[in-house]
Amino acid sequence: MSVFNPNDHQHIRYNPLKDEWVLVSPHRLKRPWTGQVEKPVLDEIPEYDPKNPLCPGNIRSNGKQNPKYSGTYVFDNDFPALQPEVFSTEENNDPLFKMSPVSGECKVMCFHPHSNVTLPEMSNNDVIEVINKWVDLSKELGEKYTWVQVFENKGSVMGCSNPHPHCQIWASSFLPNEAAIEDKTQKNYYCKHGNQMLVEYARRESESKERIISENEHWVAIVPYWATWPYQAMLIPKRHVLRLPDLTDEERSSLAEVMKSLLTKYDNLFETSFPYSMGWHGAPTGLEMDKDNSHWQLHAHYYPPLLRSATVRKFMVGYEMLAQPQRDITAELAAKKLRELPEEHYKSKTT
Ligand code: ZN
């Protein structure tokens, strides 16, 4: 039997946040690659497109007109998945046919008036304005709703066809699945170990540096030990912070720095505008604010699908759908690749 080396040999890793395992198969990186490797198509996105419903001054499909905004701009989603109206119903206790009426609100937030800039290309102050808007919306909607989900879907490969830089905020009267499992795992960890799982995790990662992509006084950007997507990342504050509104001004500006660094490295990896789904997770809100949430730690997840180039993506199918997630490149190697990329955006180099 040969000696086990996690950089070469198959193993499983535990994700304590989701209470699940990922299969890591680094030996597969040695197999020959016969798939396509294409040069990225350079999209020419205009600064302003008269047909884009997110641009300043344009009329959206429901006939409403955007103001000529010059910074961030927030509006109610024209086709919301959740509506504020509350419906009363009789309780259904059938274990096989459970359901429950819910309520909520969906908002869209444009990051910038120009369609041809993304977060890593925006100035620090513009990114701080985005963060402050996330804070305001989290606070406002958090007064009414149990969960406020800030998320960004970027790139057509993630099903986002509109290139204008924007995100969405969905607030709900219920705790969604991902939030519910993280609430449970963080609570169990806190009861068992007496400290916050993700505060301790960020501290250990900052100490080892092995999976760090970027780091500053207040934040770490890491490829989590248990990552499933090739270049998956997390942003975690070093201090114990429950929710976005609890961040100090200094922590917000330092978040802008670390976020820009992560996203610049993402873009530089395959010299393309890196697609991903990202979102913030913090302690529950609404009526849950009165409960003890000290087991929670604020954090952001980034789930980018690209694997080998600007056009070759990973699919979570087959074994992943039927058994469990699997990856070839180790979290350590992915972090090293990202860490070693320049802080300067590839586009600013060529212009
Ligand atoms: Zn989370």
Short mmCIF file of C-alpha atoms and ligand atoms in Angstrom, two decimals:
data_model
loop_
_atom_site.label_atom_id
_atom_site.label_comp_id
_atom_site.label_asym_id
_atom_site.label_seq_id
_atom_site.Cartn_x
_atom_site.Cartn_y
_atom_site.Cartn_z
CA MET A 1 0.00 0.00 0.00
CA SER A 2 1.45 3.42 -0.94
CA VAL A 3 1.58 6.34 1.54
CA PHE A 4 -1.44 8.65 1.37
CA ASN A 5 -0.85 12.14 -0.06
CA PRO A 6 -3.96 14.39 -0.27
CA ASN A 7 -2.48 16.23 -3.28
CA ASP A 8 -2.31 13.02 -5.31
CA HIS A 9 -4.74 10.54 -3.82
CA GLN A 10 -8.53 10.29 -3.71
CA HIS A 11 -10.23 11.22 -0.44
CA ILE A 12 -13.43 12.69 0.95
CA ARG A 13 -13.65 16.02 2.81
CA TYR A 14 -16.32 17.15 5.24
CA ASN A 15 -18.25 20.41 4.86
CA PRO A 16 -19.23 21.34 8.44
CA LEU A 17 -21.47 24.16 7.24
CA LYS A 18 -23.71 21.91 5.17
CA ASP A 19 -23.04 18.64 6.98
CA GLU A 20 -22.09 16.87 3.76
CA TRP A 21 -19.05 15.39 2.06
CA VAL A 22 -17.20 16.09 -1.18
CA LEU A 23 -15.16 13.52 -3.12
CA VAL A 24 -11.71 14.88 -4.13
CA SER A 25 -9.91 13.06 -6.97
CA PRO A 26 -6.65 14.95 -7.68
CA HIS A 27 -5.15 11.96 -9.56
CA ARG A 28 -7.64 12.66 -12.37
CA LEU A 29 -5.75 15.87 -13.24
CA LYS A 30 -3.17 13.59 -14.89
CA ARG A 31 -5.62 12.22 -17.46
CA PRO A 32 -5.29 13.62 -21.00
CA TRP A 33 -7.75 16.40 -21.85
CA THR A 34 -9.43 15.89 -25.22
CA GLY A 35 -12.27 18.36 -24.83
CA GLN A 36 -12.50 21.73 -26.46
CA VAL A 37 -10.40 24.69 -25.38
CA GLU A 38 -11.66 27.79 -27.11
CA LYS A 39 -10.40 31.33 -27.00
CA PRO A 40 -12.93 33.50 -25.17
CA VAL A 41 -15.17 35.60 -27.35
CA LEU A 42 -14.65 39.23 -26.45
CA ASP A 43 -18.09 40.68 -25.83
CA GLU A 44 -18.39 44.29 -26.80
CA ILE A 45 -20.90 45.62 -24.31
CA PRO A 46 -21.97 49.22 -24.91
CA GLU A 47 -21.92 51.66 -21.99
CA TYR A 48 -25.56 52.43 -22.73
CA ASP A 49 -28.06 50.27 -24.64
CA PRO A 50 -31.45 51.87 -25.41
CA LYS A 51 -33.06 48.38 -25.32
CA ASN A 52 -31.63 47.31 -21.95
CA PRO A 53 -34.35 47.58 -19.24
CA LEU A 54 -31.70 48.15 -16.53
CA CYS A 55 -30.06 51.22 -18.09
CA PRO A 56 -30.80 54.72 -16.70
CA GLY A 57 -33.82 56.45 -18.28
CA ASN A 58 -35.07 53.30 -20.07
CA ILE A 59 -38.61 51.93 -19.95
CA ARG A 60 -38.99 48.43 -18.48
CA SER A 61 -41.36 45.75 -19.86
CA ASN A 62 -44.13 46.73 -17.42
CA GLY A 63 -44.08 50.32 -18.73
CA LYS A 64 -42.25 51.83 -15.74
CA GLN A 65 -39.35 54.16 -16.47
CA ASN A 66 -35.98 54.09 -14.68
CA PRO A 67 -34.73 57.47 -13.47
CA LYS A 68 -31.46 58.76 -14.94
CA TYR A 69 -29.59 57.34 -11.96
CA SER A 70 -25.90 58.07 -11.46
CA GLY A 71 -24.94 55.57 -8.70
CA THR A 72 -26.82 52.49 -7.50
CA TYR A 73 -30.50 52.09 -8.31
CA VAL A 74 -33.04 49.81 -6.57
CA PHE A 75 -36.51 48.91 -7.80
CA ASP A 76 -39.17 46.25 -7.14
CA ASN A 77 -38.76 43.19 -9.38
CA ASP A 78 -41.35 43.46 -12.16
CA PHE A 79 -42.02 39.70 -12.00
CA PRO A 80 -41.44 38.85 -8.31
CA ALA A 81 -41.25 35.24 -7.07
CA LEU A 82 -42.47 36.47 -3.68
CA GLN A 83 -45.20 39.01 -3.00
CA PRO A 84 -46.01 40.84 0.28
CA GLU A 85 -49.61 39.67 0.45
CA VAL A 86 -50.29 37.22 3.33
CA PHE A 87 -52.88 34.48 2.70
CA SER A 88 -54.53 32.70 5.58
CA THR A 89 -55.03 28.96 5.34
CA GLU A 90 -55.81 25.97 7.51
CA GLU A 91 -52.78 24.08 8.74
CA ASN A 92 -51.92 20.97 6.77
CA ASN A 93 -50.35 18.23 8.91
CA ASP A 94 -50.24 15.49 6.30
CA PRO A 95 -46.60 14.26 6.44
CA LEU A 96 -46.60 13.53 2.71
CA PHE A 97 -48.27 16.68 1.43
CA LYS A 98 -46.95 19.53 3.60
CA MET A 99 -47.24 23.09 2.45
CA SER A 100 -47.38 26.51 3.96
CA PRO A 101 -48.34 29.94 2.59
CA VAL A 102 -45.48 32.46 2.56
CA SER A 103 -44.87 36.12 1.79
CA GLY A 104 -41.94 38.24 0.73
CA GLU A 105 -40.51 40.90 -1.53
CA CYS A 106 -38.10 40.86 -4.48
CA LYS A 107 -35.93 43.79 -5.46
CA VAL A 108 -33.39 44.43 -8.20
CA MET A 109 -30.35 46.59 -7.59
CA CYS A 110 -28.20 48.10 -10.34
CA PHE A 111 -24.59 48.61 -9.22
CA HIS A 112 -23.67 51.34 -11.70
CA PRO A 113 -25.25 53.43 -14.49
CA HIS A 114 -22.90 51.91 -17.12
CA SER A 115 -23.54 48.46 -18.60
CA ASN A 116 -19.90 47.84 -19.51
CA VAL A 117 -18.37 47.83 -16.02
CA THR A 118 -18.38 45.03 -13.45
CA LEU A 119 -17.53 45.20 -9.73
CA PRO A 120 -13.76 44.56 -10.17
CA GLU A 121 -13.58 47.39 -12.70
CA MET A 122 -15.45 49.86 -10.50
CA SER A 123 -13.67 52.34 -8.19
CA ASN A 124 -13.33 51.52 -4.48
CA ASN A 125 -15.87 54.24 -3.67
CA ASP A 126 -18.39 52.83 -6.15
CA VAL A 127 -18.01 49.36 -4.56
CA ILE A 128 -18.45 50.88 -1.08
CA GLU A 129 -21.69 52.47 -2.35
CA VAL A 130 -22.88 49.00 -3.44
CA ILE A 131 -21.99 47.55 -0.01
CA ASN A 132 -23.79 50.40 1.78
CA LYS A 133 -26.89 49.75 -0.33
CA TRP A 134 -26.74 46.03 0.58
CA VAL A 135 -26.60 47.15 4.22
CA ASP A 136 -29.60 49.51 3.86
CA LEU A 137 -31.76 46.90 2.11
CA SER A 138 -30.79 44.17 4.59
CA LYS A 139 -31.80 46.47 7.44
CA GLU A 140 -35.04 47.69 5.87
CA LEU A 141 -36.30 44.27 4.71
CA GLY A 142 -34.87 42.54 7.79
CA GLU A 143 -37.32 44.46 9.98
CA LYS A 144 -40.20 42.64 8.29
CA TYR A 145 -38.81 39.35 7.06
CA THR A 146 -37.04 36.30 8.54
CA TRP A 147 -34.46 36.05 5.75
CA VAL A 148 -33.02 38.62 3.36
CA GLN A 149 -31.09 37.00 0.52
CA VAL A 150 -28.73 39.32 -1.36
CA PHE A 151 -27.44 37.49 -4.43
CA GLU A 152 -25.75 38.16 -7.75
CA ASN A 153 -26.03 35.94 -10.81
CA LYS A 154 -23.33 36.95 -13.26
CA GLY A 155 -22.83 35.76 -16.82
CA SER A 156 -24.97 33.99 -19.41
CA VAL A 157 -23.51 30.64 -18.31
CA MET A 158 -25.29 31.26 -14.97
CA GLY A 159 -28.54 32.05 -16.73
CA CYS A 160 -28.12 35.82 -16.47
CA SER A 161 -28.60 37.26 -19.94
CA ASN A 162 -28.40 40.93 -18.92
CA PRO A 163 -24.77 42.20 -18.83
CA HIS A 164 -25.69 45.34 -16.84
CA PRO A 165 -24.04 45.02 -13.38
CA HIS A 166 -26.81 44.19 -10.94
CA CYS A 167 -27.93 41.89 -8.14
CA GLN A 168 -31.20 40.85 -6.55
CA ILE A 169 -32.57 40.91 -3.03
CA TRP A 170 -35.29 38.44 -2.11
CA ALA A 171 -36.78 38.75 1.38
CA SER A 172 -38.97 35.95 2.73
CA SER A 173 -41.17 35.14 5.71
CA PHE A 174 -39.44 31.76 5.98
CA LEU A 175 -35.88 30.46 6.40
CA PRO A 176 -34.80 28.98 3.01
CA ASN A 177 -33.12 25.53 2.91
CA GLU A 178 -29.49 26.74 2.75
CA ALA A 179 -30.09 29.14 5.65
CA ALA A 180 -31.87 26.49 7.71
CA ILE A 181 -29.06 23.94 7.38
CA GLU A 182 -26.38 26.56 8.17
CA ASP A 183 -28.39 27.69 11.19
CA LYS A 184 -28.47 24.13 12.48
CA THR A 185 -24.81 23.27 11.83
CA GLN A 186 -23.50 26.55 13.30
CA LYS A 187 -25.71 26.15 16.36
CA ASN A 188 -24.52 22.56 16.94
CA TYR A 189 -20.90 23.61 16.55
CA TYR A 190 -21.34 26.52 18.96
CA CYS A 191 -22.97 24.31 21.60
CA LYS A 192 -20.25 21.68 21.27
CA HIS A 193 -17.13 23.88 21.00
CA GLY A 194 -18.16 27.17 22.64
CA ASN A 195 -17.01 29.34 19.70
CA GLN A 196 -18.36 30.31 16.26
CA MET A 197 -17.53 27.78 13.54
CA LEU A 198 -16.74 30.36 10.86
CA VAL A 199 -14.84 32.79 13.12
CA GLU A 200 -12.62 29.89 14.18
CA TYR A 201 -12.42 28.64 10.58
CA ALA A 202 -11.32 32.08 9.26
CA ARG A 203 -8.71 32.29 12.04
CA ARG A 204 -7.28 28.85 11.18
CA GLU A 205 -7.22 29.64 7.44
CA SER A 206 -5.51 32.98 8.07
CA GLU A 207 -2.91 31.14 10.15
CA SER A 208 -2.17 28.40 7.61
CA LYS A 209 -2.39 30.64 4.44
CA GLU A 210 -2.81 27.46 2.35
CA ARG A 211 -6.24 28.30 0.96
CA ILE A 212 -6.07 32.12 1.17
CA ILE A 213 -6.74 34.02 -2.07
CA SER A 214 -6.63 37.52 -0.54
CA GLU A 215 -6.53 38.84 2.98
CA ASN A 216 -6.48 42.17 4.81
CA GLU A 217 -6.89 43.41 8.38
CA HIS A 218 -10.62 42.61 8.55
CA TRP A 219 -11.36 39.93 5.92
CA VAL A 220 -10.21 36.67 4.39
CA ALA A 221 -11.07 35.48 0.87
CA ILE A 222 -10.49 31.73 0.71
CA VAL A 223 -11.19 28.62 -1.31
CA PRO A 224 -12.95 26.61 1.41
CA TYR A 225 -11.37 23.28 2.40
CA TRP A 226 -14.64 21.59 1.39
CA ALA A 227 -15.20 23.51 -1.91
CA THR A 228 -17.16 21.66 -4.59
CA TRP A 229 -16.94 24.11 -7.53
CA PRO A 230 -13.36 24.36 -8.91
CA TYR A 231 -12.77 28.00 -7.88
CA GLN A 232 -15.43 28.35 -5.20
CA ALA A 233 -14.66 31.04 -2.61
CA MET A 234 -15.87 32.50 0.66
CA LEU A 235 -15.48 35.96 2.18
CA ILE A 236 -15.46 35.91 5.98
CA PRO A 237 -14.87 38.81 8.40
CA LYS A 238 -12.18 38.04 11.00
CA ARG A 239 -14.23 39.61 13.78
CA HIS A 240 -17.49 38.00 14.96
CA VAL A 241 -20.19 39.82 12.90
CA LEU A 242 -23.82 38.70 12.74
CA ARG A 243 -25.17 40.64 9.76
CA LEU A 244 -24.20 43.10 7.01
CA PRO A 245 -25.58 46.14 8.97
CA ASP A 246 -23.19 45.30 11.84
CA LEU A 247 -20.11 46.06 9.71
CA THR A 248 -18.24 49.24 10.68
CA ASP A 249 -17.34 51.85 8.03
CA GLU A 250 -13.77 50.61 8.15
CA GLU A 251 -14.87 47.00 7.61
CA ARG A 252 -17.03 48.05 4.67
CA SER A 253 -14.19 49.82 2.91
CA SER A 254 -11.87 46.93 3.64
CA LEU A 255 -14.55 44.58 2.24
CA ALA A 256 -14.57 46.62 -0.98
CA GLU A 257 -10.80 46.06 -1.23
CA VAL A 258 -10.86 42.30 -0.64
CA MET A 259 -13.89 41.83 -2.92
CA LYS A 260 -12.21 43.76 -5.73
CA SER A 261 -9.07 41.70 -5.26
CA LEU A 262 -10.97 38.39 -5.42
CA LEU A 263 -13.04 39.43 -8.46
CA THR A 264 -10.00 40.83 -10.30
CA LYS A 265 -8.18 37.53 -9.78
CA TYR A 266 -11.29 35.66 -10.97
CA ASP A 267 -11.33 37.74 -14.20
CA ASN A 268 -7.57 37.35 -14.65
CA LEU A 269 -7.69 33.54 -14.32
CA PHE A 270 -9.08 32.93 -17.83
CA GLU A 271 -8.99 36.57 -19.03
CA THR A 272 -12.74 36.72 -19.15
CA SER A 273 -15.51 38.37 -17.15
CA PHE A 274 -15.76 35.47 -14.67
CA PRO A 275 -19.31 34.15 -14.24
CA TYR A 276 -20.62 33.13 -10.81
CA SER A 277 -23.51 33.06 -8.41
CA MET A 278 -22.72 34.78 -5.14
CA GLY A 279 -24.70 35.67 -2.07
CA TRP A 280 -24.55 36.82 1.55
CA HIS A 281 -25.51 34.74 4.56
CA GLY A 282 -25.96 36.32 7.99
CA ALA A 283 -28.04 35.68 11.09
CA PRO A 284 -31.82 35.49 10.49
CA THR A 285 -33.87 38.66 10.88
CA GLY A 286 -37.50 39.68 11.49
CA LEU A 287 -38.92 37.96 14.55
CA GLU A 288 -35.75 35.83 14.72
CA MET A 289 -33.80 38.98 15.74
CA ASP A 290 -35.07 38.56 19.31
CA LYS A 291 -33.57 35.08 19.57
CA ASP A 292 -29.96 34.26 20.46
CA ASN A 293 -28.11 34.10 17.14
CA SER A 294 -24.58 34.22 18.53
CA HIS A 295 -23.71 30.98 16.70
CA TRP A 296 -23.97 32.85 13.36
CA GLN A 297 -21.11 34.46 11.45
CA LEU A 298 -21.68 36.70 8.42
CA HIS A 299 -20.12 35.39 5.18
CA ALA A 300 -20.44 35.42 1.40
CA HIS A 301 -20.31 32.41 -0.94
CA TYR A 302 -19.04 32.55 -4.53
CA TYR A 303 -19.94 29.64 -6.81
CA PRO A 304 -18.22 30.03 -10.20
CA PRO A 305 -18.77 27.23 -12.75
CA LEU A 306 -15.65 27.62 -14.95
CA LEU A 307 -13.18 24.76 -14.91
CA ARG A 308 -10.46 24.96 -17.57
CA SER A 309 -11.03 28.05 -19.68
CA ALA A 310 -13.49 30.83 -20.39
CA THR A 311 -15.75 28.31 -22.15
CA VAL A 312 -15.18 24.97 -20.40
CA ARG A 313 -17.38 24.70 -17.33
CA LYS A 314 -18.04 22.11 -14.67
CA PHE A 315 -21.45 20.49 -14.53
CA MET A 316 -22.94 19.09 -11.34
CA VAL A 317 -24.52 16.03 -12.97
CA GLY A 318 -24.39 12.24 -12.81
CA TYR A 319 -22.56 11.16 -9.65
CA GLU A 320 -23.02 14.64 -8.17
CA MET A 321 -26.79 14.56 -8.60
CA LEU A 322 -27.17 10.95 -7.54
CA ALA A 323 -24.43 10.53 -4.93
CA GLN A 324 -22.32 13.55 -3.86
CA PRO A 325 -20.22 16.42 -5.24
CA GLN A 326 -16.83 15.56 -6.72
CA ARG A 327 -13.86 17.69 -7.75
CA ASP A 328 -10.46 17.03 -9.36
CA ILE A 329 -8.34 20.11 -8.59
CA THR A 330 -7.76 20.43 -4.84
CA ALA A 331 -8.90 23.53 -2.93
CA GLU A 332 -5.22 24.22 -2.13
CA LEU A 333 -4.17 24.24 -5.79
CA ALA A 334 -7.16 26.41 -6.80
CA ALA A 335 -6.29 28.92 -4.04
CA LYS A 336 -2.62 28.97 -5.04
CA LYS A 337 -3.51 29.68 -8.69
CA LEU A 338 -5.81 32.56 -7.72
CA ARG A 339 -3.44 33.94 -5.07
CA GLU A 340 -0.56 34.15 -7.52
CA LEU A 341 -2.54 36.09 -10.15
CA PRO A 342 -1.95 39.86 -10.38
CA GLU A 343 -4.09 42.38 -8.49
CA GLU A 344 -4.31 44.47 -11.65
CA HIS A 345 -7.26 43.71 -13.93
CA TYR A 346 -6.23 42.22 -17.29
CA LYS A 347 -8.33 44.77 -19.18
CA SER A 348 -6.57 47.75 -17.61
CA LYS A 349 -3.26 46.19 -18.67
CA THR A 350 -4.14 46.03 -22.35
CA THR A 351 -5.67 49.50 -22.62
ZN ZN B 1 -23.52 30.24 3.97
#
